[in-house]
Coordinates of C-alpha atoms in Angstrom, one line a residue:
Chain T
M12 CA 31.8 238.8 23.1
V13 CA 30.3 240.7 26.0
T14 CA 32.3 240.1 29.2
I15 CA 32.1 241.6 32.7
E16 CA 35.3 243.5 32.1
S17 CA 33.9 245.1 28.9
I18 CA 30.8 246.3 30.8
F19 CA 32.3 247.5 34.0
G20 CA 35.9 248.2 32.9
T21 CA 39.1 246.3 33.8
R22 CA 39.3 247.3 37.4
I23 CA 35.8 246.9 38.7
G24 CA 35.1 244.1 36.2
G25 CA 38.1 242.3 37.6
V26 CA 36.8 242.5 41.1
I27 CA 33.3 241.3 40.0
R28 CA 35.0 238.5 38.0
G29 CA 37.0 237.5 41.1
W30 CA 33.8 237.3 43.2
T31 CA 31.8 235.3 40.6
D32 CA 34.7 232.9 40.2
K33 CA 34.9 232.4 43.9
I34 CA 31.1 231.8 44.1
T35 CA 31.4 229.3 41.3
E36 CA 34.3 227.6 43.1
I37 CA 32.2 227.3 46.3
N38 CA 29.2 225.9 44.4
Q39 CA 31.4 223.3 42.8
K40 CA 33.1 222.5 46.1
Y41 CA 29.8 221.9 47.8
A42 CA 27.8 220.6 44.7
K43 CA 27.2 217.2 46.3
P44 CA 25.7 217.1 49.8
R45 CA 27.8 215.0 52.1
I46 CA 24.9 213.9 54.3
K47 CA 23.2 210.7 53.2
M48 CA 19.7 211.6 51.8
S49 CA 17.7 209.1 53.9
R50 CA 13.9 209.3 54.1
G51 CA 14.1 211.4 57.3
V52 CA 16.5 213.9 55.8
K53 CA 14.4 214.2 52.6
I54 CA 11.2 214.8 54.7
A55 CA 13.0 217.4 56.8
L56 CA 14.3 219.3 53.8
L57 CA 11.0 219.1 52.1
F58 CA 9.3 220.6 55.2
L59 CA 11.8 223.4 55.2
R60 CA 11.2 224.2 51.5
V61 CA 7.4 224.2 52.1
Y62 CA 7.8 226.3 55.2
L63 CA 9.9 228.9 53.5
V64 CA 7.6 229.1 50.5
L65 CA 4.7 229.8 52.8
L66 CA 6.7 232.4 54.7
V67 CA 7.6 234.1 51.4
I68 CA 3.9 234.1 50.4
L69 CA 3.0 235.7 53.7
L70 CA 5.7 238.3 53.4
G71 CA 4.6 239.0 49.9
Y72 CA 1.0 239.4 51.0
K73 CA 2.0 241.8 53.8
F74 CA 4.0 243.8 51.3
W75 CA 1.1 243.9 48.9
T76 CA -1.4 245.0 51.6
L77 CA 1.0 247.7 52.7
L78 CA 1.3 249.0 49.1
R79 CA -2.5 248.9 48.7
Chain C
M5 CA 42.1 208.4 105.7
D6 CA 41.1 210.8 108.4
F7 CA 38.7 213.7 107.9
G8 CA 41.4 216.3 107.3
S9 CA 43.1 214.3 104.5
T10 CA 39.8 213.5 102.8
F11 CA 38.8 217.1 102.9
F12 CA 42.2 218.3 101.6
Y13 CA 42.0 215.7 98.8
K14 CA 38.5 216.7 97.8
Y15 CA 39.5 220.4 98.0
R16 CA 42.5 219.8 95.7
R17 CA 40.3 218.0 93.2
F18 CA 37.8 220.8 93.3
V19 CA 40.4 223.4 92.7
K20 CA 41.9 221.4 89.9
A21 CA 38.5 221.0 88.2
L22 CA 37.8 224.7 88.7
K23 CA 41.1 225.7 87.1
I24 CA 40.3 223.4 84.1
Y25 CA 36.8 224.9 83.9
L26 CA 38.1 228.5 84.0
L27 CA 40.5 227.6 81.2
L28 CA 37.8 226.0 79.0
A29 CA 34.9 228.3 80.0
G30 CA 34.0 230.9 77.5
P31 CA 31.8 230.2 74.5
G32 CA 28.9 228.9 76.6
L33 CA 29.0 231.7 79.1
I34 CA 29.4 234.5 76.6
V35 CA 26.8 233.3 74.2
M36 CA 24.2 232.7 76.9
L37 CA 24.8 236.1 78.6
A38 CA 24.8 237.8 75.2
D39 CA 21.5 236.1 74.6
N40 CA 20.2 238.7 77.1
D41 CA 21.0 241.4 74.4
A42 CA 19.3 244.8 74.0
G43 CA 16.2 243.2 72.5
G44 CA 16.1 240.5 75.3
I45 CA 16.4 243.2 78.0
T46 CA 13.5 245.1 76.5
T47 CA 11.4 242.0 76.3
Y48 CA 12.0 241.1 80.0
T49 CA 11.4 244.7 81.1
V50 CA 8.1 245.0 79.2
T51 CA 7.1 241.5 80.4
G52 CA 7.7 242.5 84.1
A53 CA 5.9 245.8 83.6
K54 CA 2.9 244.1 82.0
Y55 CA 2.5 240.9 84.1
G56 CA 4.6 241.6 87.3
Y57 CA 6.1 238.4 88.6
G58 CA 3.4 236.3 86.9
L59 CA 5.6 234.8 84.2
I60 CA 8.8 234.0 86.1
W61 CA 7.9 230.3 86.1
F62 CA 7.9 230.5 82.3
L63 CA 11.4 231.9 82.2
L64 CA 12.6 229.0 84.3
L65 CA 11.3 226.6 81.5
L66 CA 13.6 228.4 79.1
L67 CA 16.7 227.1 80.8
P68 CA 16.6 223.6 79.4
V69 CA 15.4 225.0 76.1
A70 CA 18.5 227.1 75.7
Y71 CA 20.8 224.4 77.1
V72 CA 19.6 221.6 74.8
V73 CA 20.0 223.6 71.6
Q74 CA 23.3 225.2 72.4
E75 CA 24.9 222.1 73.8
M76 CA 24.5 220.5 70.4
T77 CA 26.7 223.3 68.9
V78 CA 29.4 222.4 71.4
R79 CA 29.6 218.8 70.3
L80 CA 29.2 219.7 66.6
G81 CA 32.0 222.3 66.7
A82 CA 34.4 220.1 68.8
V83 CA 34.0 217.0 66.6
T84 CA 33.9 218.6 63.1
K85 CA 36.2 221.6 63.8
R86 CA 33.9 223.5 61.5
G87 CA 31.6 226.4 62.1
H88 CA 27.9 226.0 61.5
A89 CA 27.8 227.8 58.1
E90 CA 30.6 225.6 56.7
A91 CA 28.9 222.5 58.2
I92 CA 25.7 223.3 56.4
F93 CA 27.4 223.9 53.1
D94 CA 29.3 220.6 53.5
A95 CA 26.4 218.5 54.6
F96 CA 23.5 219.9 52.7
G97 CA 25.1 221.4 49.6
S98 CA 25.3 224.9 48.2
F99 CA 21.6 225.7 48.0
W100 CA 21.0 225.3 51.7
G101 CA 24.4 226.7 52.4
W102 CA 23.8 229.9 50.6
F103 CA 20.3 230.2 52.0
S104 CA 21.6 229.9 55.6
F105 CA 24.6 232.1 55.0
L106 CA 22.9 235.0 53.3
D107 CA 19.9 234.9 55.7
L108 CA 22.4 234.9 58.7
A109 CA 24.3 237.8 57.2
L110 CA 21.0 239.8 56.8
V111 CA 19.5 238.8 60.2
N112 CA 22.8 239.5 62.0
W113 CA 23.2 242.9 60.4
L114 CA 19.7 243.9 61.3
T115 CA 20.1 242.6 64.8
L116 CA 23.4 244.5 65.1
I117 CA 21.4 247.7 64.3
T118 CA 19.0 246.9 67.2
E119 CA 22.0 246.5 69.5
F120 CA 23.3 249.9 68.5
I121 CA 19.8 251.3 69.1
G122 CA 19.9 249.8 72.6
M123 CA 23.4 251.1 73.4
T124 CA 22.7 254.7 72.1
A125 CA 19.4 254.8 74.0
A126 CA 21.0 253.6 77.2
L127 CA 23.8 256.2 77.1
A128 CA 21.4 258.9 76.0
I129 CA 20.1 258.7 79.5
F130 CA 23.5 260.0 80.6
H131 CA 23.4 262.6 77.9
V132 CA 25.9 260.9 75.7
P133 CA 25.2 261.8 72.0
P134 CA 24.6 258.7 69.8
V135 CA 27.4 259.5 67.5
I136 CA 29.9 259.5 70.4
T137 CA 28.5 256.2 71.6
I138 CA 28.8 254.5 68.2
I139 CA 32.3 255.8 67.6
I140 CA 33.6 254.7 71.0
V141 CA 31.8 251.4 70.9
S142 CA 33.2 250.6 67.5
I143 CA 36.7 251.5 68.5
V144 CA 36.6 249.4 71.7
M145 CA 35.1 246.5 69.8
M146 CA 37.9 246.7 67.1
L147 CA 40.6 246.9 69.8
M148 CA 39.1 243.8 71.5
V149 CA 39.7 241.7 68.4
L150 CA 42.8 243.3 67.0
Q151 CA 45.1 242.1 69.8
G152 CA 45.4 238.8 68.0
R153 CA 44.5 236.2 70.6
Y154 CA 41.2 234.4 71.0
W155 CA 42.0 233.8 74.7
T156 CA 42.4 237.5 75.5
W157 CA 39.2 238.4 73.5
E158 CA 37.3 235.8 75.4
K159 CA 38.4 236.9 78.8
I160 CA 37.5 240.6 78.0
A161 CA 34.1 239.4 76.7
I162 CA 33.5 237.4 79.9
L163 CA 34.2 240.6 81.9
F164 CA 31.5 242.4 79.9
A165 CA 29.3 239.3 80.3
A166 CA 29.7 239.6 84.1
L167 CA 28.4 243.1 84.0
N168 CA 25.2 241.7 82.7
L169 CA 24.7 240.4 86.3
I170 CA 24.1 244.1 87.3
Y171 CA 20.4 243.3 87.4
I172 CA 20.9 241.1 90.5
P173 CA 21.9 244.0 92.8
A174 CA 19.3 246.2 91.0
A175 CA 16.6 243.8 92.2
F176 CA 17.9 244.2 95.8
L177 CA 17.5 248.0 95.4
V178 CA 13.8 247.7 94.8
H179 CA 13.1 245.5 97.9
P180 CA 10.7 243.1 96.3
S181 CA 8.5 240.9 98.5
V182 CA 10.3 237.6 98.3
S183 CA 7.2 235.7 99.4
E184 CA 5.2 237.4 96.7
V185 CA 7.9 236.6 94.1
I186 CA 7.8 232.9 95.1
S187 CA 4.0 232.6 95.4
V188 CA 3.1 234.6 92.3
G189 CA 6.2 233.8 90.2
L190 CA 7.0 230.2 90.7
I191 CA 3.5 228.7 90.4
P192 CA 2.6 228.2 86.8
H193 CA -0.4 230.2 85.8
F194 CA -1.5 232.6 83.1
P195 CA -1.9 236.1 84.6
G196 CA -5.2 237.6 83.4
G197 CA -6.1 234.4 81.6
F198 CA -4.8 233.0 78.4
N199 CA -5.3 235.5 75.6
G200 CA -3.7 236.8 72.5
T201 CA -1.6 239.4 74.3
L202 CA -0.2 236.9 76.8
F203 CA 0.5 234.4 74.0
F204 CA 2.5 237.2 72.2
F205 CA 4.6 237.8 75.3
L206 CA 5.3 234.1 75.8
M207 CA 6.4 233.9 72.2
A208 CA 8.5 237.0 72.5
N209 CA 10.3 235.5 75.5
I210 CA 11.0 232.3 73.6
G211 CA 12.0 234.3 70.6
T212 CA 14.7 236.1 72.6
T213 CA 16.0 232.8 74.2
I214 CA 17.1 231.2 71.0
A215 CA 18.3 233.3 68.1
P216 CA 20.0 232.0 64.9
W217 CA 23.2 233.9 65.6
M218 CA 23.7 232.0 68.9
I219 CA 24.0 228.7 67.1
F220 CA 26.5 230.0 64.5
F221 CA 28.5 232.0 67.2
Q222 CA 28.9 229.2 69.7
Q223 CA 30.0 226.6 67.2
S224 CA 32.5 228.9 65.6
A225 CA 33.8 230.0 69.0
V226 CA 34.3 226.4 70.0
V227 CA 36.3 225.8 66.9
D228 CA 38.3 229.0 67.2
K229 CA 39.1 228.2 70.9
G230 CA 40.4 224.9 69.7
M231 CA 38.2 222.7 71.8
K232 CA 38.5 219.0 71.2
E233 CA 36.3 216.0 71.8
K234 CA 37.7 215.5 75.3
D235 CA 36.7 219.0 76.2
I236 CA 33.0 218.4 75.4
P237 CA 32.0 217.8 79.0
W238 CA 33.6 221.1 80.0
G239 CA 31.9 222.8 77.1
Q240 CA 28.6 221.3 78.2
M241 CA 29.1 222.5 81.8
D242 CA 30.0 226.0 80.5
T243 CA 26.8 226.0 78.5
L244 CA 24.7 224.8 81.4
I245 CA 26.2 227.5 83.7
G246 CA 25.6 230.1 81.0
S247 CA 22.0 229.0 80.6
A248 CA 21.5 229.3 84.3
F249 CA 22.9 232.8 84.4
T250 CA 20.9 234.0 81.4
V251 CA 17.6 232.8 83.1
I252 CA 18.7 234.3 86.5
V253 CA 19.4 237.6 84.9
A254 CA 16.1 237.6 83.1
I255 CA 14.2 236.7 86.3
F256 CA 15.9 239.5 88.4
L257 CA 15.1 242.0 85.6
V258 CA 11.5 240.9 85.6
V259 CA 11.5 241.3 89.4
V260 CA 12.8 244.8 89.1
A261 CA 10.3 245.8 86.4
G262 CA 7.5 243.9 88.1
T263 CA 8.2 245.7 91.4
V264 CA 8.7 249.3 90.1
L265 CA 6.8 249.4 86.8
Y266 CA 3.9 246.9 87.3
G267 CA 0.8 248.2 85.6
S268 CA 2.5 251.0 83.6
E269 CA 2.7 251.1 79.9
V270 CA 6.4 250.6 79.0
E271 CA 7.6 250.0 75.5
S272 CA 11.4 249.6 75.9
A273 CA 14.1 249.1 78.5
A274 CA 15.5 252.6 77.8
Q275 CA 12.1 254.1 78.6
A276 CA 12.0 252.0 81.8
A277 CA 15.5 253.2 82.8
A278 CA 14.5 256.9 82.2
I279 CA 11.4 256.4 84.4
M280 CA 13.4 254.8 87.1
M281 CA 16.0 257.5 86.9
G282 CA 13.3 260.0 88.1
T283 CA 12.4 257.9 91.1
N284 CA 15.6 256.2 92.1
P285 CA 18.7 257.4 90.2
W286 CA 20.8 254.4 91.3
L287 CA 18.2 252.0 89.9
G288 CA 17.9 254.0 86.7
T289 CA 21.7 254.0 86.3
F290 CA 21.9 250.2 86.9
I291 CA 19.2 249.5 84.3
A292 CA 20.8 251.9 81.8
I293 CA 24.3 250.4 82.3
G294 CA 22.8 246.9 82.0
L295 CA 21.0 247.8 78.8
F296 CA 24.2 249.3 77.3
D297 CA 26.2 246.2 78.3
A298 CA 23.5 243.9 76.9
G299 CA 23.7 245.7 73.5
F300 CA 27.5 245.7 73.6
L301 CA 27.7 242.0 74.4
G302 CA 25.2 241.2 71.7
A303 CA 27.1 243.4 69.2
I304 CA 30.5 241.7 69.8
C305 CA 29.0 238.2 69.4
I306 CA 26.8 239.0 66.4
S307 CA 29.5 240.8 64.4
L308 CA 31.9 237.9 65.1
A309 CA 29.4 235.3 64.2
S310 CA 29.0 237.0 60.8
S311 CA 32.8 237.4 60.3
W312 CA 33.4 233.7 61.1
A313 CA 30.6 232.6 58.8
F314 CA 32.1 234.8 55.9
G315 CA 35.5 233.3 56.5
E316 CA 34.2 229.7 56.6
V317 CA 32.2 230.0 53.4
F318 CA 34.7 232.0 51.3
G319 CA 37.7 230.1 52.7
W320 CA 39.4 233.1 54.2
A321 CA 41.6 232.9 57.2
H322 CA 39.1 233.5 60.1
S323 CA 40.4 233.3 63.6
L324 CA 40.9 235.7 66.5
N325 CA 44.3 234.1 66.9
L326 CA 45.4 235.7 63.6
K327 CA 46.8 239.2 63.2
I328 CA 45.1 241.6 60.9
R329 CA 47.6 241.1 58.0
E330 CA 47.0 237.3 58.3
A331 CA 43.2 237.5 58.2
P332 CA 42.4 240.9 56.5
W333 CA 39.0 239.9 55.1
F334 CA 37.9 238.5 58.4
Y335 CA 38.6 241.8 60.2
A336 CA 37.3 243.8 57.3
C337 CA 33.9 242.0 57.6
Y338 CA 33.9 242.7 61.3
L339 CA 34.7 246.4 60.8
F340 CA 32.2 246.8 57.9
A341 CA 29.4 245.2 60.0
L342 CA 30.1 247.6 62.9
V343 CA 30.4 250.8 60.9
S344 CA 27.5 250.1 58.6
A345 CA 25.1 249.2 61.4
G346 CA 26.2 252.1 63.5
T347 CA 25.7 254.5 60.6
V348 CA 22.1 253.3 60.0
V349 CA 21.3 254.3 63.6
L350 CA 22.7 257.8 63.0
I351 CA 20.6 258.4 59.8
P352 CA 17.9 261.0 60.7
N353 CA 14.4 259.5 60.6
A354 CA 15.7 256.0 59.8
P355 CA 12.8 253.5 60.3
L356 CA 14.4 251.9 63.4
V357 CA 11.1 250.6 64.8
L358 CA 10.4 248.9 61.5
I359 CA 13.9 247.4 61.5
T360 CA 13.3 246.0 65.0
L361 CA 10.1 244.4 63.9
F362 CA 11.7 243.2 60.6
V363 CA 14.4 241.4 62.6
Q364 CA 11.9 239.2 64.3
V365 CA 10.2 238.3 61.0
I366 CA 13.4 237.6 59.1
A367 CA 14.9 235.6 62.1
V368 CA 11.8 233.3 61.7
T369 CA 13.0 232.4 58.2
L370 CA 16.4 231.2 59.4
L371 CA 15.8 229.7 62.9
P372 CA 13.8 226.6 61.8
A373 CA 16.4 225.8 59.1
A374 CA 19.3 226.2 61.5
L375 CA 17.7 224.1 64.1
V376 CA 16.6 221.3 61.7
F377 CA 20.1 221.2 60.3
L378 CA 21.5 221.0 63.8
I379 CA 19.4 218.0 64.6
L380 CA 20.2 216.3 61.3
L381 CA 23.9 216.9 61.7
L382 CA 23.9 215.6 65.3
N383 CA 22.3 212.4 64.1
N384 CA 24.8 211.7 61.3
E385 CA 27.1 208.9 62.5
E386 CA 29.6 209.6 59.7
I387 CA 30.0 213.2 60.9
M388 CA 29.5 212.8 64.7
G389 CA 30.7 209.2 65.4
K390 CA 30.2 208.3 69.0
Y391 CA 29.2 211.9 69.8
R392 CA 25.9 211.7 67.8
N393 CA 22.7 212.3 69.6
T394 CA 21.3 209.6 71.9
T395 CA 17.6 208.7 71.8
L396 CA 17.0 210.7 74.9
Q397 CA 18.8 213.7 73.4
N398 CA 16.9 213.4 70.2
M399 CA 13.6 213.2 72.1
A400 CA 14.5 216.4 74.1
G401 CA 16.0 218.1 71.1
A402 CA 13.2 217.3 68.7
T403 CA 10.5 218.4 71.2
I404 CA 12.2 221.7 71.9
V405 CA 13.0 222.3 68.2
I406 CA 9.4 221.7 67.1
A407 CA 8.1 223.9 69.9
I408 CA 10.5 226.7 69.1
I409 CA 9.7 226.5 65.3
V410 CA 5.9 226.6 66.0
L411 CA 6.1 229.4 68.5
S412 CA 8.7 231.5 66.8
T413 CA 6.7 231.2 63.5
L414 CA 3.5 232.3 65.3
Y415 CA 5.5 235.2 66.8
G416 CA 6.8 236.2 63.4
I417 CA 3.3 236.0 61.9
T418 CA 1.7 238.0 64.7
T419 CA 4.5 240.6 64.4
L420 CA 3.6 240.8 60.7
F421 CA -0.2 240.8 61.3
P422 CA -0.8 242.2 64.8
E423 CA -4.6 242.3 64.1
L424 CA -4.6 238.5 64.5
L425 CA -4.1 239.0 68.3
V426 CA -7.3 240.9 68.8

């Protein structure tokens, strides 16, 4: 079985493993949002997602025009 | 009671209130004066050189904007005892938590580079090589945090914040026409008519008033200082005084630039200081010292905001009240931010102008999220209890947040596509 340690060696692999375990632990700790998902909160979060997607598209477009 | 007794009673009450304020003052004053960081100083200088006193009225409008946003962080920090990064993870889950945290880490690091650019440019006027500036600044900033007490750090930071007021005596050196400052500056108008360039300047001034790191910094500072619910009124007063100072400093700098450089093409505060050095060495020195101090103040706040956020998210000990052996990762983050950002500035032909522009664009991706989360958190009764936003606070907060989001987004887009301004 391929593990992080087998790819990066015991020392570096151990450090990476520690980090991934920590990130997993954080994700589990905060898996459930504490705030009640009311209609207002849902709309606000949806707005943020749409806003960020549009910004990423704009940044991507700028990057593409620079490369061109 | 006779007049003497009444006066003495009121005097004693005032002194007592002042002592409590001085004890609790700090986060608001520091964050607000650090708001006038190297980028902010450049924005105000260029604004003054371009429009003279014509936009002073607009700067006054930024006082309530800065206060309303930052005041919310005081309440949130004092009630939840959590920094903003941890509060977002807890309330909105890991997706928004990671997004805010990683975006903050990137924006802060890039902004830190711009602070180092400002500091090295300021001291270059006194012929100090950039490498010496960066080494000394990094050492001083490390010594400030390594003494192991938040209180001591805060008082040293306030001293540096006070140096930000150097633009006030600088304005007296240029002998501006007070009547002209009042008649041109305080009456709302759009100098030269409303056009794309003026709109860009208005957006830039708003952009420099509220930055994502300020929200994270002040909330974490309130927590690290150990402020409680009962301290909220003092924290609010601290923030209000800080907001007033930040606007006053900005106005005095615009007056200096508007008096000396009006009509000239100036691109940065360092360039302005170099020009002034040739005509009035005292004035040039004041502007250069102010620019250095602005960069320094910005750097200490931004690097701390990142370190606190890392500590909150990863669960490491993260307090200035802890010794280095008690919070090694917290101080390691702080040191890494300083050294890496300083090193970038020293790289020959590094794209520093591109980095400066990039900061503005990336900040636009984080600011709306941070502000929206702030409003949502402040409206949650379970989290805030009786300290949640009132209807009036929500109306003011929502109006300001929507205005900031729209204008900062337009600012980011016009930075990305400057041809839209033509």
